[in-house]
Coordinates of C-alpha atoms in Angstrom, one line a residue:
Chain C
X1 CA 36.2 3.1 -27.3
X2 CA 37.9 2.3 -24.1
X3 CA 36.7 -0.4 -21.7
X4 CA 37.5 -1.4 -18.1
X5 CA 38.6 -5.1 -17.9
X6 CA 36.7 -5.6 -21.1
X7 CA 33.4 -4.8 -19.4
X8 CA 30.9 -3.4 -21.9
X9 CA 27.7 -2.3 -20.2
X10 CA 24.4 -3.2 -21.7
X11 CA 21.9 -0.3 -21.4
X12 CA 18.2 -0.3 -22.2
X13 CA 16.8 3.1 -23.1
X14 CA 13.1 4.0 -23.2
X15 CA 12.9 7.0 -25.4
X16 CA 9.8 9.1 -25.9
X17 CA 8.6 9.2 -29.5
X18 CA 8.3 13.0 -29.7
X19 CA 11.6 14.2 -28.2
X20 CA 14.3 11.9 -27.2
X21 CA 13.8 9.2 -29.8
X22 CA 13.8 11.9 -32.5
X23 CA 16.9 13.4 -30.8
X24 CA 18.6 10.0 -31.1
X25 CA 17.6 9.9 -34.7
X26 CA 19.1 13.3 -35.2
X27 CA 22.3 12.1 -33.6
X28 CA 22.4 9.3 -36.1
X29 CA 21.6 11.3 -39.2
X30 CA 24.2 13.9 -38.0
X31 CA 26.8 11.1 -37.9
X32 CA 27.6 11.8 -34.2
X33 CA 29.7 9.3 -32.5
X34 CA 28.4 7.6 -29.3
X35 CA 29.1 4.2 -27.6
X36 CA 27.1 1.3 -29.1
X37 CA 26.1 0.0 -25.6
X38 CA 22.5 1.2 -25.8
X39 CA 19.4 -0.7 -26.9
X40 CA 16.6 1.7 -27.7
X41 CA 12.9 1.0 -27.1
X42 CA 10.6 3.7 -28.4
X43 CA 7.7 4.6 -26.2
X44 CA 4.9 7.1 -26.9
X45 CA 5.8 9.2 -23.7
X46 CA 8.2 9.0 -20.8
X47 CA 5.0 9.0 -18.7
X48 CA 4.1 5.7 -20.3
X49 CA 7.1 3.9 -18.9
X50 CA 5.8 1.9 -16.0
X51 CA 8.3 1.0 -13.3
X52 CA 7.8 -2.7 -14.2
X53 CA 9.5 -2.1 -17.5
X54 CA 12.5 -0.6 -15.8
X55 CA 12.6 -3.3 -13.1
X56 CA 12.4 -6.2 -15.4
X57 CA 15.7 -5.5 -17.2
X58 CA 17.5 -4.5 -14.0
X59 CA 16.5 -7.8 -12.4
X60 CA 17.5 -9.7 -15.5
X61 CA 21.0 -8.2 -15.3
X62 CA 21.1 -5.2 -17.6
X63 CA 23.7 -2.7 -16.4
X64 CA 21.7 0.5 -16.8
X65 CA 18.3 1.9 -17.8
X66 CA 17.7 5.3 -19.4
X67 CA 14.4 7.0 -19.6
X68 CA 14.4 9.8 -22.1
X69 CA 11.6 12.4 -22.4
X70 CA 10.8 15.9 -23.5
X71 CA 12.0 18.9 -21.4
X72 CA 9.5 20.0 -18.6
X73 CA 6.8 22.0 -20.2
X74 CA 7.3 20.5 -23.6
X75 CA 5.5 17.2 -23.2
X76 CA 3.4 16.3 -26.3
X77 CA 0.7 15.1 -23.9
X78 CA 1.1 18.2 -21.6
X79 CA 2.2 16.5 -18.4
X80 CA 3.5 13.0 -19.0
X81 CA 7.1 13.9 -18.3
X82 CA 6.1 15.5 -15.0
X83 CA 4.4 12.3 -13.9
X84 CA 7.5 10.3 -15.2
X85 CA 9.6 12.5 -12.9
X86 CA 7.6 11.6 -9.8
X87 CA 7.6 7.9 -10.7
X88 CA 11.3 8.1 -11.2
X89 CA 11.8 9.7 -7.8
X90 CA 9.6 6.9 -6.2
X91 CA 11.4 4.2 -8.1
X92 CA 14.8 5.4 -7.1
X93 CA 13.7 5.6 -3.5
X94 CA 12.3 2.1 -3.5
X95 CA 15.4 0.7 -5.2
X96 CA 17.6 2.3 -2.7
X97 CA 15.5 1.2 0.3
X98 CA 15.4 -2.3 -1.1
X99 CA 19.2 -2.5 -1.4
X100 CA 19.4 -2.3 -5.2
X101 CA 21.7 0.1 -7.0
X102 CA 19.5 3.0 -7.9
X103 CA 22.4 4.7 -9.8
X104 CA 21.7 2.3 -12.6
X105 CA 18.5 4.1 -13.5
X106 CA 18.7 7.4 -15.3
X107 CA 16.2 10.0 -16.5
X108 CA 17.2 12.7 -19.0
X109 CA 15.2 15.4 -20.8
X110 CA 16.5 15.5 -24.4
X111 CA 14.6 17.3 -27.1
X112 CA 14.2 16.4 -30.8
X113 CA 16.8 19.0 -31.7
X114 CA 19.4 17.9 -29.2
X115 CA 21.2 15.2 -31.1
X116 CA 24.5 16.4 -29.6
X117 CA 23.0 16.2 -26.1
X118 CA 21.8 12.6 -26.8
X119 CA 25.2 11.5 -27.9
X120 CA 26.8 13.1 -24.9
X121 CA 24.3 11.6 -22.5
X122 CA 24.9 8.1 -23.8
X123 CA 28.7 8.6 -23.5
X124 CA 28.3 9.9 -19.9
X125 CA 26.0 7.0 -18.9
X126 CA 28.3 4.4 -20.4
X127 CA 31.3 5.8 -18.6
X128 CA 29.5 6.1 -15.3
X129 CA 28.2 2.5 -15.5
X130 CA 31.7 1.3 -16.4
X131 CA 32.9 2.9 -13.3
X132 CA 30.1 1.2 -11.3
X133 CA 30.8 -2.2 -12.8
X134 CA 28.5 -5.0 -13.9
X135 CA 25.1 -5.3 -12.4
X136 CA 25.3 -8.0 -9.6
X137 CA 21.8 -9.2 -10.7
X138 CA 23.6 -10.7 -13.8
X139 CA 24.4 -13.8 -11.9
X140 CA 21.5 -13.8 -9.4
X141 CA 19.3 -16.5 -10.7
X142 CA 16.8 -16.6 -7.8
X143 CA 14.7 -13.6 -8.7
Chain P
X1 CA -21.0 16.6 19.0
X2 CA -20.4 14.5 22.1
X3 CA -22.9 12.1 23.6
X4 CA -22.9 8.5 25.0
X5 CA -24.9 5.3 24.6
X6 CA -26.0 3.9 27.9
X7 CA -25.0 0.2 28.3
X8 CA -27.7 -2.1 29.6
X9 CA -26.7 -5.1 31.7
X10 CA -23.0 -4.4 31.2
X11 CA -23.4 -5.8 27.6
X12 CA -21.4 -3.5 25.3
X13 CA -21.9 -5.7 22.3
X14 CA -25.7 -5.7 22.6
X15 CA -25.6 -1.9 23.0
X16 CA -23.6 -1.5 19.8
X17 CA -26.1 -3.8 18.0
X18 CA -29.1 -1.8 19.3
X19 CA -27.4 1.4 18.2
X20 CA -26.8 0.1 14.7
X21 CA -30.3 -1.2 14.5
X22 CA -31.7 2.1 15.6
X23 CA -29.8 3.9 12.8
X24 CA -31.5 1.6 10.3
X25 CA -34.9 1.6 11.8
X26 CA -34.9 5.4 12.0
X27 CA -33.9 5.4 8.3
X28 CA -30.7 7.4 9.0
X29 CA -29.1 4.8 6.7
X30 CA -30.4 2.1 4.3
X31 CA -27.7 -0.5 4.9
X32 CA -25.0 -1.3 7.4
X33 CA -21.6 -2.8 6.5
X34 CA -20.4 -4.6 9.6
X35 CA -18.9 -7.9 10.8
X36 CA -21.7 -10.4 11.6
X37 CA -21.2 -13.4 13.9
X38 CA -22.2 -16.5 11.9
X39 CA -24.0 -19.4 13.4
X40 CA -20.7 -21.3 13.5
X41 CA -19.3 -18.6 15.8
X42 CA -17.1 -16.9 13.2
X43 CA -17.2 -13.2 12.4
X44 CA -17.5 -12.2 8.8
X45 CA -17.9 -8.7 7.2
X46 CA -21.3 -8.4 5.6
X47 CA -23.7 -5.8 4.3
X48 CA -27.0 -5.8 6.1
X49 CA -30.2 -4.5 4.5
X50 CA -32.7 -6.0 7.0
X51 CA -32.0 -4.6 10.5
X52 CA -33.0 -7.8 12.2
X53 CA -29.7 -9.2 11.0
X54 CA -27.9 -6.7 13.2
X55 CA -28.7 -8.9 16.1
X56 CA -25.7 -10.8 14.9
X57 CA -23.5 -7.7 14.4
X58 CA -20.1 -8.0 16.0
X59 CA -17.6 -5.3 15.4
X60 CA -15.9 -5.8 18.7
X61 CA -14.5 -9.3 18.4
X62 CA -10.8 -8.7 17.5
X63 CA -10.7 -10.6 14.2
X64 CA -10.1 -8.9 10.8
X65 CA -10.5 -11.4 7.9
X66 CA -10.5 -8.8 5.1
X67 CA -9.7 -5.1 4.9
X68 CA -13.3 -3.7 4.8
X69 CA -12.2 -0.8 2.5
X70 CA -12.4 -3.3 -0.4
X71 CA -16.0 -4.2 0.5
X72 CA -17.0 -0.5 0.9
X73 CA -15.5 0.1 -2.5
X74 CA -17.6 -2.6 -4.0
X75 CA -20.7 -1.1 -2.3
X76 CA -20.1 2.6 -3.1
X77 CA -18.2 2.6 -6.4
X78 CA -21.0 3.7 -8.6
X79 CA -21.7 6.9 -6.5
X80 CA -25.5 6.8 -6.6
X81 CA -25.8 4.1 -4.0
X82 CA -27.8 3.5 -0.9
X83 CA -27.0 5.4 2.3
X84 CA -24.5 3.1 3.9
X85 CA -23.2 3.0 7.4
X86 CA -19.8 1.3 7.3
X87 CA -18.3 0.1 10.6
X88 CA -14.6 0.1 10.0
X89 CA -11.4 -0.2 11.9
X90 CA -8.9 2.7 11.7
X91 CA -6.7 1.0 9.1
X92 CA -9.8 0.1 7.1
X93 CA -10.7 3.8 7.1
X94 CA -7.2 4.7 5.9
X95 CA -7.5 2.2 3.1
X96 CA -10.9 3.5 2.2
X97 CA -9.6 7.1 2.0
X98 CA -6.9 5.9 -0.4
X99 CA -9.6 4.1 -2.5
X100 CA -11.7 7.3 -2.5
X101 CA -8.7 9.2 -3.8
X102 CA -8.3 6.6 -6.5
X103 CA -12.0 7.0 -7.4
X104 CA -12.8 3.5 -6.4
X105 CA -15.2 4.4 -3.6
X106 CA -17.4 7.2 -2.5
X107 CA -18.0 8.8 0.8
X108 CA -21.0 10.8 -0.5
X109 CA -23.7 8.6 1.0
X110 CA -21.4 6.8 3.4
X111 CA -21.4 7.2 7.2
X112 CA -18.2 5.9 8.7
X113 CA -18.6 4.4 12.2
X114 CA -15.5 3.3 14.0
X115 CA -14.4 2.0 17.4
X116 CA -11.0 2.5 19.0
X117 CA -9.1 -0.6 17.9
X118 CA -7.1 -2.5 20.5
X119 CA -5.7 -4.7 17.7
X120 CA -6.7 -7.9 16.0
X121 CA -5.6 -11.6 16.1
X122 CA -4.9 -14.0 13.3
X123 CA -8.3 -15.5 12.6
X124 CA -7.2 -19.1 12.7
X125 CA -5.4 -18.7 16.0
X126 CA -8.3 -16.8 17.5
X127 CA -10.9 -19.4 16.5
X128 CA -8.8 -22.2 17.9
X129 CA -8.5 -20.3 21.1
X130 CA -12.3 -19.4 21.1
X131 CA -13.3 -23.0 20.4
X132 CA -11.6 -24.0 23.6
X133 CA -14.1 -21.6 25.2
X134 CA -11.5 -19.2 26.3
X135 CA -12.4 -15.8 24.8
X136 CA -14.4 -13.4 26.9
X137 CA -15.4 -10.2 25.2
X138 CA -16.0 -8.2 28.4
X139 CA -12.6 -9.0 29.8
X140 CA -11.1 -8.1 26.5
X141 CA -13.0 -4.8 26.4
X142 CA -11.9 -4.0 29.9
X143 CA -8.3 -4.6 29.0
X144 CA -8.8 -2.2 26.1
X145 CA -10.4 0.4 28.4
X146 CA -7.4 0.3 30.7
X147 CA -4.9 0.1 27.8
X148 CA -3.0 -2.3 29.9
X149 CA -1.6 -4.0 26.8
X150 CA -2.8 -7.5 27.9
X151 CA -5.6 -8.0 25.3
X152 CA -6.1 -11.8 25.2
X153 CA -3.7 -13.6 27.5
X154 CA -1.9 -16.4 25.6
X155 CA -2.5 -14.9 22.1
X156 CA -0.3 -12.5 20.2
X157 CA -1.8 -9.7 18.1
X158 CA -1.3 -9.7 14.4
X159 CA 2.2 -8.4 13.5
X160 CA 0.7 -5.3 11.9
X161 CA -1.4 -4.6 15.0
X162 CA 1.7 -4.9 17.3
X163 CA 3.3 -2.2 15.1
X164 CA 0.2 0.0 14.7
X165 CA 0.6 3.5 15.9
X166 CA -2.8 4.7 14.7
X167 CA -5.3 2.7 16.7
X168 CA -7.6 5.7 17.3
X169 CA -9.8 6.2 14.2
X170 CA -9.5 9.4 12.2
X171 CA -12.0 10.7 9.6
X172 CA -15.1 9.1 11.3
X173 CA -18.7 10.3 11.3
X174 CA -19.4 8.4 14.5
X175 CA -16.5 7.4 16.8
X176 CA -17.3 5.0 19.6
X177 CA -14.7 5.4 22.4
X178 CA -13.2 2.4 24.0
X179 CA -9.8 3.6 25.2
X180 CA -10.0 5.0 28.7
X181 CA -13.7 4.4 29.3
X182 CA -15.5 1.8 31.3
X183 CA -17.7 0.4 28.5
X184 CA -19.8 -1.7 30.8
X185 CA -21.6 1.5 31.9
X186 CA -21.8 3.6 28.8
X187 CA -20.1 4.0 25.4
X188 CA -19.0 7.6 24.8
X189 CA -19.7 8.8 21.2
X190 CA -18.1 11.6 19.2
X191 CA -20.2 12.4 16.1
X192 CA -20.0 14.9 13.3
X193 CA -22.5 17.7 13.5
X194 CA -24.4 16.6 10.4
X195 CA -25.7 13.7 12.5
X196 CA -27.0 15.9 15.3
X197 CA -30.7 15.3 14.3
X198 CA -30.2 11.6 13.7
X199 CA -28.6 11.1 17.1
X200 CA -31.1 13.3 19.0
X201 CA -32.4 10.2 20.8
X202 CA -29.2 9.9 22.7
X203 CA -29.3 13.5 24.0
X204 CA -26.3 15.8 23.8
X205 CA -23.5 16.1 26.3
X206 CA -21.1 19.0 26.0
X207 CA -18.4 17.1 27.8
X208 CA -17.3 13.6 27.3
X209 CA -18.1 11.3 30.2
X210 CA -15.2 11.1 32.7
X211 CA -12.8 8.4 31.7
X212 CA -10.7 6.1 33.8
X213 CA -7.0 7.0 34.1
X214 CA -5.0 5.6 31.2
X215 CA -2.1 6.5 29.1
X216 CA -2.6 6.3 25.4
X217 CA 0.9 7.8 24.8
X218 CA 2.4 5.0 26.8
X219 CA 0.6 2.4 24.6
X220 CA 1.7 4.2 21.4
X221 CA 5.3 4.4 22.7
X222 CA 5.3 0.6 23.0
X223 CA 3.8 0.2 19.6
X224 CA 6.3 2.6 18.1
X225 CA 9.1 0.6 19.7
X226 CA 7.7 -2.6 18.2
X227 CA 7.5 -0.8 14.8
X228 CA 11.0 0.5 14.9
X229 CA 12.3 -2.9 16.1
X230 CA 10.6 -4.8 13.3
X231 CA 11.6 -2.2 10.7
X232 CA 15.3 -2.4 11.9
X233 CA 15.1 -6.2 11.6
X234 CA 13.8 -6.0 8.0
X235 CA 16.4 -3.3 7.2
X236 CA 19.2 -5.6 8.5
X237 CA 18.0 -8.4 6.2
X238 CA 17.9 -6.0 3.3
X239 CA 21.5 -4.8 4.1
X240 CA 22.8 -8.4 4.5
X241 CA 24.4 -10.4 1.6
X242 CA 21.1 -12.1 0.6
X243 CA 19.4 -8.7 0.5
X244 CA 15.8 -8.0 -0.6
X245 CA 15.6 -11.2 -2.7
X246 CA 16.2 -13.4 0.3
X247 CA 13.3 -11.9 2.1
X248 CA 11.1 -13.6 -0.5
X249 CA 13.0 -16.8 -0.6
X250 CA 10.0 -18.9 0.3
X251 CA 7.5 -16.9 -1.8
X252 CA 5.3 -19.2 -3.9
X253 CA 4.0 -16.3 -6.0
X254 CA 0.4 -17.1 -5.1
X255 CA -0.5 -13.4 -5.2
X256 CA -2.5 -13.6 -2.0
X257 CA -0.8 -10.4 -0.7
X258 CA -2.1 -8.6 -3.8
X259 CA -5.5 -10.2 -3.6
X260 CA -6.1 -9.0 0.0
X261 CA -4.5 -5.6 -0.4
X262 CA -7.0 -2.8 -0.1
X263 CA -5.0 -0.6 -2.4
X264 CA -4.4 -3.1 -5.2
X265 CA -7.7 -2.6 -7.0
X266 CA -6.6 -2.7 -10.7
X267 CA -8.6 -5.0 -12.8
X268 CA -6.0 -4.8 -15.5
X269 CA -3.1 -5.7 -13.3
X270 CA -0.2 -7.0 -15.4
X271 CA 0.3 -9.8 -12.9
X272 CA -3.2 -11.1 -13.5
X273 CA -2.6 -11.4 -17.2
X274 CA -0.7 -13.9 -19.4
X275 CA 2.1 -11.4 -19.7
X276 CA 4.5 -13.6 -17.8
X277 CA 3.5 -16.9 -19.3
X278 CA 6.2 -17.4 -21.8
X279 CA 7.0 -20.1 -24.4
X280 CA 9.5 -22.7 -23.1
X281 CA 12.4 -21.3 -25.0
X282 CA 12.1 -18.0 -23.2
X283 CA 12.7 -19.8 -19.8
X284 CA 15.7 -21.7 -21.2
X285 CA 17.1 -18.5 -22.7
X286 CA 16.8 -16.7 -19.3
X287 CA 18.3 -19.7 -17.5
X288 CA 21.2 -19.9 -20.0
X289 CA 22.1 -16.2 -19.3
X290 CA 22.4 -16.8 -15.6
X291 CA 23.1 -20.6 -15.5
X292 CA 19.8 -21.3 -13.7
X293 CA 16.4 -19.7 -13.3
X294 CA 14.0 -19.7 -10.4
X295 CA 10.7 -21.3 -11.4
X296 CA 8.4 -19.5 -11.1
X297 CA 10.4 -16.5 -12.3
X298 CA 9.6 -12.8 -11.8
X299 CA 8.9 -13.2 -8.1
X300 CA 11.0 -10.3 -7.0
X301 CA 9.7 -8.3 -10.0
X302 CA 6.2 -8.8 -8.7
X303 CA 7.0 -7.5 -5.2
X304 CA 9.1 -4.6 -6.4
X305 CA 6.5 -3.6 -8.9
X306 CA 3.8 -3.7 -6.3
X307 CA 5.9 -1.5 -4.0
X308 CA 6.1 1.0 -6.8
X309 CA 2.4 0.9 -7.6
X310 CA 1.0 0.9 -4.1
X311 CA 3.9 1.6 -1.6
X312 CA 2.9 5.3 -1.3
X313 CA -0.6 4.3 -0.3
X314 CA 0.3 1.4 2.0
X315 CA -1.8 1.9 5.2
X316 CA 0.1 -0.9 7.1
X317 CA -3.1 -3.0 7.7
X318 CA -1.0 -6.1 7.4
X319 CA -3.6 -8.2 5.6
X320 CA -0.8 -9.3 3.2
X321 CA 1.1 -10.8 6.1
X322 CA -2.0 -12.6 7.4
X323 CA -2.8 -14.0 4.0
X324 CA 0.8 -15.2 3.2
X325 CA 0.8 -19.0 3.4
X326 CA 4.6 -18.9 3.8
X327 CA 4.6 -16.5 6.8
X328 CA 6.7 -13.9 4.9
X329 CA 6.3 -10.6 6.8
X330 CA 5.1 -8.8 3.7
X331 CA 3.4 -6.0 5.6
X332 CA 6.4 -5.2 7.7
X333 CA 8.6 -5.2 4.5
X334 CA 6.1 -2.9 2.7
X335 CA 5.9 -0.6 5.8
X336 CA 9.7 -0.4 6.0
X337 CA 10.2 0.5 2.4
X338 CA 6.8 2.3 2.0
X339 CA 7.6 4.7 4.9
X340 CA 10.8 5.8 3.2
X341 CA 9.1 6.6 -0.1
X342 CA 6.2 8.2 1.7
X343 CA 8.7 10.4 3.6
X344 CA 10.3 11.4 0.2
X345 CA 7.0 12.8 -0.9
X346 CA 6.0 14.0 2.6
X347 CA 2.8 11.9 2.3
X348 CA 0.8 10.1 4.9
X349 CA -1.6 7.6 3.3
X350 CA -5.2 7.5 4.5
X351 CA -5.3 10.6 6.7
X352 CA -6.2 13.6 4.6
X353 CA -8.9 13.3 1.9
X354 CA -7.8 16.6 0.3
X355 CA -4.2 15.5 -0.2
X356 CA -3.9 13.7 -3.6
X357 CA -1.8 10.5 -3.9
X358 CA 1.7 11.7 -5.0
X359 CA 1.8 9.6 -8.2
X360 CA -1.6 11.0 -9.4
X361 CA -0.4 14.6 -9.5
X362 CA 2.7 16.7 -10.0
X363 CA 4.1 20.2 -9.6
X364 CA 6.1 21.9 -12.4
X365 CA 8.6 23.4 -9.9
X366 CA 9.8 20.3 -8.1
X367 CA 12.9 18.2 -8.5
X368 CA 13.9 20.6 -11.2
X369 CA 17.5 19.3 -11.3
X370 CA 16.4 15.8 -12.3
X371 CA 16.9 15.0 -15.9
X372 CA 18.8 18.2 -16.7
X373 CA 22.6 17.6 -16.4

């Protein structure tokens, strides 16, 4: 694994139980390689990820947040991922308008059978965040 | 339908009081929500079930202590309530519409009455001024008729009112006109047709009474300029080194802004729970990571989360700014950021009851590239 100036991003991932978490599991059982920078939190649905859960780690200094859910149309609860998509759009707009780096927040649809896609997504995010550099909120204590 | 209420002895306030009393006495409504003038000379929003109390009604004095949408929510939430007439300012109506969409209020038995709003003053400043015996309602109303922008000489409107570009009420059942009419003679009324029978005692005029020459557009242009100016000021602070966090440098996390917000209705709000009361080692851990930790922590988290939860519905009533003990321009900040996210969803809060709040709905075929590559 390569690193830029020794910077290893820390990324928090909220993965839906039915698709992306299972996809991550498949990546593991398939022995696929992906960077170890990701800390996974299992949620019941991407639609259950309130913006507060994304904002808290970003303000504490985590370098990136990934929300993973089922592909559109495949939500176990019919429409949770569609609602997650709108919340994600609003969250990114608000982060951008408030002067925070909205590029640190990611949303990806990864199904239970897409272990390969999960591994590739994590690789892509880690390399993009390395490019972006550490989260300036890391040192900002007055939040 | 158009009609007008004749004003006796040049006393517009007494005319409005008689009009409200008539609606109750004729049993058009069972209760009226309206500001009452207390014996101490203060105005306070109240619900009236005995029409004699409407002798104290005062919806014209330019003080707004709460956003009345919250009160109407409390009064209409269950649905099968009394027939209520709610006298509301334009921003209160907008807040109410958002609460109806959130299923926290009902318009089913509610008659909305509104008056053109010249703007309101900070209650404390206004009462200080009034105690010195300086406030004259009739001069104030005349200034509003002429739209000369004077209001009360020597007092500044609340920041939100200076920036307000929607002073003419929308979505009313009874609209009492102030702008452009000499209200010492009569008060023009526009009412929805369902109230035709109830308002028969006023007679019907096809045309509005002739107004005096004014320019609403000119007043709105001034307000728009104020709004753009204030938003540019906030944006410049966001873009500066200190950024968004510095805007809330003096925040004491009292949650007043949330308490007075007409949209923040959630009883299960995370910030009202013990979720952020941590054991001591948690704070030391957080401090060690960054070298220091602001106590109380999670201040910025609170404001950013609130922006996410209610920013799309922010009706710019500015009660948050008025309630802030540290004089943080919370309302202007929320208007600046809220207007951007509202634009992203092409949504105008509080205007169209048919249009759902963006985060309560979705379309399958939108933002289809998000999440894919």
